[in-house]
XYZ file of C-alpha atoms in Angstrom:
541
model
C 38.567 14.831 32.745
C 34.940 13.844 33.141
C 35.150 11.342 35.956
C 32.793 13.301 38.184
C 30.363 14.331 35.450
C 27.380 12.585 33.892
C 27.421 11.920 30.158
C 25.948 14.684 28.055
C 23.118 12.434 26.823
C 22.079 11.210 30.264
C 18.305 11.025 30.379
C 18.189 11.944 34.066
C 20.044 15.246 33.620
C 17.715 17.767 35.240
C 19.317 20.628 33.304
C 18.513 19.131 29.896
C 15.258 20.378 28.349
C 12.270 18.036 28.372
C 11.439 19.015 24.793
C 13.742 20.195 21.987
C 14.089 23.946 21.759
C 12.532 25.378 18.602
C 14.350 28.332 17.091
C 12.425 30.704 14.875
C 14.827 31.468 12.024
C 12.261 33.308 9.887
C 13.293 36.918 9.171
C 11.411 39.483 11.241
C 10.310 41.470 8.200
C 8.283 38.479 6.941
C 6.290 38.205 10.168
C 3.669 40.744 9.150
C 0.120 41.153 10.435
C -1.198 39.213 7.451
C 1.203 36.379 8.194
C -0.003 36.205 11.807
C -3.660 36.256 10.718
C -3.072 33.407 8.275
C -1.513 31.294 11.044
C -4.433 32.032 13.376
C -7.428 31.655 11.043
C -6.777 28.097 9.917
C -9.489 25.440 9.414
C -8.308 23.540 12.493
C -8.476 26.677 14.668
C -11.996 27.320 13.380
C -12.949 23.788 14.425
C -11.413 24.450 17.854
C -13.586 27.566 18.243
C -16.635 25.616 17.043
C -16.774 23.534 20.242
C -17.119 26.346 22.813
C -19.276 28.346 20.363
C -21.828 25.541 20.047
C -21.690 25.043 23.814
C -22.509 28.734 24.368
C -25.428 28.565 21.922
C -26.882 25.527 23.685
C -26.427 26.965 27.179
C -27.980 30.326 26.225
C -30.684 29.343 23.759
C -31.776 25.754 24.467
C -35.174 25.253 26.098
C -35.387 21.837 27.729
C -38.585 22.399 29.684
C -39.096 22.017 33.406
C -38.436 24.348 36.306
C -34.712 23.971 36.983
C -32.861 22.543 34.014
C -29.750 24.722 34.174
C -27.432 21.851 35.055
C -28.969 19.599 32.388
C -28.621 22.393 29.819
C -24.970 22.904 30.791
C -24.369 19.172 30.468
C -25.906 19.186 26.984
C -23.659 22.116 26.049
C -20.564 20.285 27.280
C -21.621 17.193 25.319
C -21.971 19.243 22.140
C -18.560 20.826 22.771
C -16.832 17.475 23.277
C -18.460 15.729 20.323
C -17.653 18.674 18.051
C -13.981 18.244 18.945
C -14.159 14.452 18.665
C -15.799 14.534 15.235
C -13.517 17.199 13.749
C -10.377 16.038 15.632
C -9.608 19.729 16.131
C -7.880 18.769 19.382
C -6.208 15.355 19.806
C -8.755 12.825 21.022
C -6.913 12.048 24.307
C -6.913 15.767 25.199
C -10.609 16.065 24.370
C -11.178 13.012 26.562
C -9.635 14.868 29.509
C -11.832 17.963 29.074
C -14.534 16.778 31.564
C -11.896 17.214 34.271
C -12.192 20.989 33.884
C -15.516 21.468 32.048
C -17.696 19.611 34.567
C -16.548 21.642 37.618
C -16.610 24.955 35.690
C -20.169 24.371 34.458
C -21.411 23.215 37.873
C -22.129 19.653 36.755
C -20.087 17.875 39.439
C -17.041 18.331 41.665
C -13.453 17.892 40.537
C -12.904 14.898 42.831
C -16.061 13.187 41.610
C -15.275 13.495 37.901
C -11.641 12.465 38.460
C -12.789 9.188 40.056
C -14.340 8.192 36.699
C -10.862 7.982 35.192
C -9.655 5.205 37.494
C -11.987 2.436 38.553
C -11.979 -1.355 38.285
C -12.731 -1.280 34.551
C -9.777 1.024 33.862
C -7.593 -1.269 35.974
C -8.766 -4.189 33.847
C -7.693 -2.303 30.707
C -4.261 -1.323 32.038
C -3.410 -4.823 33.225
C -4.526 -6.479 29.991
C -2.631 -3.941 27.868
C 0.606 -4.601 29.792
C 0.172 -8.330 29.210
C -0.517 -7.695 25.514
C 2.719 -5.677 25.299
C 4.608 -8.591 26.846
C 3.109 -10.979 24.275
C 4.144 -8.614 21.494
C 7.638 -8.002 22.916
C 8.494 -11.705 23.018
C 6.939 -12.354 19.569
C 4.512 -14.889 21.022
C 1.704 -13.765 18.724
C 3.775 -14.584 15.631
C 4.683 -18.045 16.953
C 1.027 -18.687 17.760
C -0.115 -17.509 14.323
C 2.405 -19.672 12.463
C 1.600 -22.776 14.522
C -2.154 -22.454 14.025
C -1.831 -21.582 10.335
C 0.355 -24.645 9.767
C -2.468 -26.808 11.081
C -4.792 -25.450 8.383
C -2.193 -25.424 5.569
C -2.833 -28.977 4.395
C -1.610 -30.697 1.239
C -3.072 -30.351 -1.322
C -3.736 -26.726 -0.435
C -7.315 -25.923 0.555
C -7.815 -22.143 0.210
C -10.985 -21.885 2.398
C -9.311 -23.955 5.128
C -6.160 -21.787 5.103
C -8.337 -18.666 5.228
C -10.176 -20.197 8.194
C -6.871 -20.689 10.029
C -5.753 -17.072 9.513
C -9.154 -15.669 10.530
C -9.488 -17.981 13.548
C -6.019 -17.023 14.789
C -6.831 -13.315 14.480
C -10.143 -13.718 16.281
C -8.478 -15.656 19.103
C -5.730 -13.052 19.554
C -8.330 -10.257 19.503
C -10.237 -11.898 22.349
C -7.471 -10.984 24.765
C -6.279 -7.611 23.501
C -7.695 -4.549 21.779
C -8.974 -4.979 18.208
C -6.490 -2.493 16.765
C -3.540 -4.119 18.545
C -4.627 -7.551 17.308
C -4.946 -6.248 13.736
C -1.544 -4.560 13.864
C 0.005 -7.788 15.172
C -1.662 -10.136 12.700
C -1.519 -8.080 9.515
C 2.278 -8.532 9.066
C 1.822 -12.278 9.586
C -0.964 -12.387 6.990
C 0.812 -10.179 4.455
C 3.982 -12.217 5.016
C 2.080 -15.238 3.722
C 0.722 -13.188 0.813
C 4.186 -11.957 -0.141
C 4.825 -15.357 -1.704
C 1.998 -14.696 -4.162
C 2.635 -12.659 -7.342
C 0.936 -9.300 -6.862
C 0.470 -8.380 -10.519
C 1.195 -9.768 -13.981
C 4.185 -7.434 -14.286
C 5.864 -9.069 -11.297
C 6.115 -12.426 -13.032
C 6.654 -13.770 -16.514
C 3.591 -15.969 -16.165
C -0.030 -14.883 -16.091
C -1.343 -14.418 -12.576
C -4.659 -16.237 -11.994
C -7.504 -14.006 -10.768
C -7.855 -16.365 -7.812
C -4.564 -15.041 -6.425
C -5.830 -11.474 -6.164
C -9.146 -12.653 -4.733
C -7.408 -14.700 -2.053
C -5.257 -11.702 -1.074
C -8.398 -9.606 -0.620
C -10.040 -12.384 1.394
C -7.080 -12.642 3.782
C -6.884 -8.894 4.481
C -10.659 -8.580 4.911
C -10.623 -11.675 7.103
C -7.990 -10.201 9.430
C -9.681 -6.818 9.965
C -13.175 -8.263 10.429
C -12.067 -11.246 12.531
C -10.374 -8.844 14.931
C -13.700 -7.040 15.413
C -15.688 -10.268 15.771
C -13.191 -11.787 18.217
C -13.158 -8.611 20.292
C -16.919 -8.872 20.878
C -16.573 -12.126 22.802
C -14.628 -10.790 25.836
C -14.602 -7.637 27.932
C -10.953 -6.945 27.122
C -11.377 -7.372 23.371
C -12.636 -3.847 22.738
C -13.170 -0.592 24.573
C -16.886 -0.596 23.710
C -17.579 -3.573 25.975
C -15.707 -1.882 28.804
C -17.648 1.366 28.328
C -20.904 -0.605 28.497
C -19.849 -2.362 31.711
C -18.693 0.919 33.259
C -21.959 2.674 32.409
C -23.959 -0.226 33.799
C -22.089 0.076 37.088
C -22.473 3.877 37.081
C -26.227 3.938 36.415
C -27.151 0.874 38.474
C -24.637 0.644 41.354
C -27.028 -1.535 43.351
C -27.199 -4.174 40.595
C -24.656 -6.969 40.150
C -21.775 -5.849 37.897
C -21.226 -7.624 34.594
C -18.314 -10.017 35.112
C -15.796 -11.261 32.560
C -17.260 -14.776 32.541
C -20.848 -13.511 32.316
C -20.072 -11.450 29.220
C -18.116 -14.334 27.679
C -21.076 -16.720 27.950
C -23.124 -14.289 25.848
C -20.459 -12.682 23.667
C -18.707 -15.863 22.544
C -21.785 -17.570 20.965
C -22.623 -14.286 19.207
C -19.040 -13.914 17.964
C -18.981 -17.555 16.838
C -22.140 -17.091 14.738
C -20.704 -13.928 13.187
C -17.348 -15.604 12.555
C -18.930 -18.504 10.679
C -20.953 -16.012 8.625
C -17.825 -13.962 7.870
C -15.891 -17.038 6.735
C -18.802 -18.162 4.570
C -19.116 -14.739 2.902
C -15.378 -14.602 2.166
C -15.370 -18.153 0.754
C -18.318 -17.443 -1.543
C -16.967 -14.104 -2.789
C -13.200 -14.681 -2.897
C -12.418 -18.410 -2.807
C -13.956 -19.966 -5.910
C -13.778 -23.684 -6.520
C -10.304 -24.804 -7.573
C -8.539 -21.797 -6.060
C -6.436 -24.049 -3.833
C -4.906 -25.766 -6.874
C -4.039 -22.371 -8.392
C -2.454 -21.129 -5.140
C -0.482 -24.283 -4.315
C 2.590 -23.364 -6.446
C 3.102 -20.271 -4.279
C 2.042 -21.458 -0.816
C 3.489 -24.517 0.823
C 3.608 -25.850 4.380
C 7.395 -25.929 4.232
C 7.447 -22.112 3.941
C 5.605 -21.709 7.220
C 7.769 -24.376 8.823
C 10.906 -22.456 7.784
C 9.601 -19.251 9.378
C 8.735 -21.125 12.557
C 12.238 -22.618 12.724
C 13.705 -19.117 12.414
C 11.967 -18.207 15.683
C 13.824 -21.034 17.435
C 12.567 -23.060 20.401
C 10.258 -21.377 22.900
C 12.325 -19.523 25.492
C 11.845 -19.457 29.267
C 10.522 -15.888 29.018
C 7.884 -16.858 26.454
C 6.738 -19.777 28.599
C 6.451 -17.561 31.675
C 4.476 -14.863 29.827
C 2.105 -17.518 28.491
C 1.745 -18.960 32.005
C 0.877 -15.562 33.478
C -1.539 -14.882 30.626
C -3.199 -18.271 31.021
C -3.448 -17.786 34.785
C -5.153 -14.437 34.267
C -7.736 -15.954 31.905
C -8.498 -18.697 34.446
C -8.911 -16.119 37.231
C -11.185 -14.008 35.042
C -13.380 -16.981 34.173
C -13.669 -18.336 37.726
C -14.272 -15.188 39.808
C -18.048 -15.660 39.471
C -19.257 -18.956 38.005
C -22.929 -19.523 38.886
C -25.267 -18.755 41.788
C -24.940 -22.354 42.979
C -21.169 -22.602 42.378
C -19.556 -19.376 43.586
C -16.109 -18.564 42.266
C -13.023 -17.439 44.156
C -14.494 -13.920 44.402
C -16.694 -15.004 47.317
C -13.558 -15.456 49.459
C -13.101 -11.677 49.400
C -16.822 -10.873 49.807
C -16.980 -9.126 46.441
C -14.114 -6.722 47.179
C -11.944 -8.071 44.342
C -12.897 -7.435 40.710
C -11.609 -8.394 37.277
C -9.337 -5.336 37.345
C -7.826 -6.529 40.626
C -6.426 -9.736 39.146
C -5.552 -7.998 35.872
C -3.166 -5.582 37.626
C -1.930 -8.309 39.989
C -0.921 -10.642 37.156
C 0.603 -7.756 35.190
C 2.688 -6.927 38.270
C 4.128 -10.446 38.207
C 5.741 -9.610 34.855
C 7.884 -7.020 36.640
C 8.944 -9.562 39.302
C 9.632 -12.803 37.389
C 13.157 -12.973 35.798
C 13.259 -13.371 32.025
C 16.184 -15.826 32.091
C 18.068 -13.820 29.464
C 20.189 -11.392 31.455
C 21.016 -11.440 35.180
C 18.647 -9.227 37.169
C 16.397 -8.537 34.170
C 12.663 -9.160 34.518
C 10.050 -10.175 31.978
C 8.931 -6.556 31.684
C 10.256 -3.157 32.698
C 8.638 0.248 32.497
C 10.626 1.114 29.385
C 8.725 -1.595 27.496
C 5.426 -0.018 28.598
C 5.952 3.252 26.739
C 3.567 1.970 24.053
C 0.645 1.756 26.491
C -2.387 3.217 24.639
C -3.195 5.987 27.090
C -5.517 7.498 24.486
C -7.867 4.521 24.901
C -7.629 4.682 28.701
C -8.510 8.397 28.697
C -11.349 7.839 26.222
C -12.808 5.155 28.490
C -12.550 7.536 31.440
C -14.317 10.255 29.443
C -17.104 7.826 28.574
C -17.647 6.962 32.228
C -17.549 10.647 33.226
C -20.085 11.595 30.546
C -22.410 8.762 31.529
C -22.281 9.861 35.160
C -22.748 13.525 34.207
C -25.778 12.801 32.005
C -27.359 10.901 34.891
C -26.595 13.255 37.783
C -27.339 16.465 35.851
C -30.866 15.338 35.008
C -30.208 15.478 31.245
C -31.146 11.821 30.773
C -34.503 12.404 32.462
C -35.185 15.486 30.312
C -34.339 13.680 27.070
C -36.437 10.678 28.034
C -39.610 12.816 28.063
C -39.473 12.927 24.273
C -39.332 9.132 24.090
C -42.672 8.315 25.704
C -44.078 7.042 22.402
C -41.619 4.132 22.536
C -43.416 2.609 25.528
C -45.860 0.874 23.193
C -43.258 -0.258 20.639
C -42.589 -4.045 20.600
C -39.099 -5.142 21.560
C -38.663 -7.299 18.446
C -38.976 -4.128 16.360
C -36.957 -1.659 18.432
C -33.936 -3.898 19.175
C -32.885 -4.284 15.504
C -33.596 -0.576 14.974
C -31.288 0.367 17.850
C -28.588 -1.924 16.497
C -28.862 -0.510 12.961
C -28.803 3.104 14.204
C -25.627 2.402 16.189
C -24.131 0.506 13.234
C -24.829 3.461 10.930
C -23.460 6.170 13.239
C -20.279 4.207 13.936
C -19.254 4.339 10.263
C -18.589 8.075 10.709
C -17.475 8.307 14.350
C -15.367 6.112 16.604
C -16.974 3.026 18.143
C -16.309 4.327 21.653
C -17.793 7.764 20.931
C -20.922 6.171 19.427
C -21.390 3.996 22.515
C -20.822 6.939 24.861
C -23.484 8.944 23.038
C -26.152 6.258 22.622
C -26.080 4.103 25.754
C -27.371 6.769 28.214
C -30.299 7.451 25.867
C -31.005 3.735 25.485
C -31.192 3.399 29.271
C -33.972 5.995 29.364
C -35.777 4.337 26.441
C -35.663 1.023 28.333
C -37.145 2.707 31.410
C -40.010 4.111 29.316
C -40.599 0.692 27.760
C -40.407 -0.871 31.241
C -37.909 -3.496 30.117
C -34.492 -4.438 31.447
C -31.946 -1.761 30.316
C -29.440 -4.363 29.081
C -31.951 -5.503 26.449
C -31.243 -2.201 24.649
C -27.801 -1.304 25.999
C -26.179 -4.467 24.643
C -27.617 -4.172 21.073
C -26.586 -0.502 20.991
C -23.053 -1.178 22.212
C -22.437 -4.207 20.000
C -24.075 -2.491 17.024
C -21.559 0.330 17.375
C -18.828 -2.222 16.626
C -20.297 -3.088 13.214
C -18.070 -0.567 11.388
C -17.635 -2.778 8.340
C -18.285 -0.491 5.362
C -15.734 2.353 5.290
C -11.971 2.521 5.905
C -12.511 5.398 8.342
C -14.977 3.409 10.443
C -12.269 2.065 12.765
C -8.444 2.057 12.891
C -8.487 -1.679 12.120
C -10.054 -0.909 8.745
C -7.330 1.662 8.061
C -4.637 -0.948 8.786
C -6.148 -3.294 6.213
C -6.843 -0.578 3.655
C -3.238 0.648 3.681
C -1.973 -2.771 2.561
C -3.236 -1.960 -0.947
C -4.951 -5.338 -1.349
C -8.541 -4.122 -0.782
C -10.760 -1.310 -2.030
C -13.866 0.333 -0.589
C -16.090 -1.786 -2.855
C -14.574 -4.936 -1.308
C -15.406 -3.669 2.196
C -18.983 -2.806 1.206
C -19.487 -6.124 -0.624
C -18.328 -8.075 2.453
C -19.323 -5.705 5.251
C -22.952 -5.067 4.289
C -24.158 -8.703 4.525
C -22.020 -9.104 7.662
C -23.675 -6.054 9.252
C -27.154 -7.355 8.403
C -26.292 -10.822 9.733
C -24.886 -9.333 12.949
C -28.084 -7.358 13.512
C -30.186 -10.486 12.954
C -28.076 -12.672 15.269
C -28.121 -10.008 17.997
C -31.885 -9.518 17.718
C -32.414 -13.253 18.245
C -29.761 -13.959 20.896
C -30.381 -10.961 23.170
C -33.975 -11.769 24.193
C -33.159 -15.505 24.457
C -29.606 -16.232 25.578
C -29.163 -12.674 26.873
C -32.074 -12.888 29.304
C -30.628 -16.113 30.711
C -27.014 -14.900 31.018
C -27.738 -11.402 32.312
C -30.910 -12.278 34.214
C -32.706 -9.536 32.299
C -36.250 -10.872 32.115
C -37.689 -7.999 34.074
C -36.743 -4.427 34.892
C -34.076 -3.245 37.288
């Protein structure tokens, strides 16, 4: 009888091990000294040792100048340690992101409580709430319904290949505005490749000759998805972690200044993203959608195909409508917290105590309260559905804020700025594109977030030496770090597109290089014009 016992597979059984037990079945005679040495001296273990080794060299040998630079030198050593691990991925990136929690107190940079506070502030709350909402959208397949509906609008008869490409890219950019670039790419790529599956992939797959236009259109669609996700993510704070790192560093370095709100960033980021999007679409049309390609693609693509897929999803359920309502309500609250100086938003009711993260978590909480209308007592979301929360991004954001605060409080930023005095006489029109291009080059080999974390504190000091508003350099550096358009390893979104097999590195370079140059040009023009108006950055802070 087992009436009084829990099932053997019960997840709450305290006696069951948290992790599976690993049994070493290798014979003892094989475990020799040489065997143990080979398992210890591996390339990854050497990379692990490289971090603390470089840190020790910096702390013992670096000469920064000045009377008391011990803390600044320790901070530089910790930075070298962390970036060595980030670049080599010797330790998983989320674990490296948590290292300031023990390195900063041990090296006398700051207290444990102070560094821990960097890992949970209003910006982190904004990320968590928006990620939970994105998971709800994904769980109820709303993104697929949205993609099919919008694509159907652009799939006219006779087929117009540039117009259909515009619909796929516009849908991806819109989805990426409200969730992380990688999540948007992962969501949209199956939708895009599902459309491409109707096209013959090679001459061997069909008895008829496959027109070259088919292969070109496939490349255009995949490139359009990965680059549109990046461009769309630039327009909102929640679109990418880089924007959130920038906002967090701004608040950390200039706590007395007004924080950058969701609506404020949107009024600058959206026009920039729109210019880049039009340029992207134009480049793809010129390179991959030659004249007459629509006529060649029409036998394989038809509006009825999309309509059939949409019918398979069925009518919109109560749960989908409620998730969309919560999502729409959150966007409205984000956009209306601060409107203008003359027309204050709802944030004035709370005397500035409520932030964008406040409403983000509040609206995400509603998902755990509102019934889904499917099963009695079941809500729109439960914690089991949140297991896919990207904690690695949350921890990386926290590490970026901690590093920014450590560079400032340790005096390292002031020490490094002494070598940048020559930039005081440099004209802004020359240094802004240079900053953007430097960030855009570094980001091809490191993560966007790591590039921003490294560059922005230095750009703040350069701006102080130039006696200009810090955002005039911080924004070009942060946005430039998102221009990872040339290599598959530049960002996970590129990897998602590259693994489809439709594109090669030469396709990314052919499309990404003019897009990177155009982005630098647009940013150099918009920042000193529209940027000074939106951010109020005509003078210094």
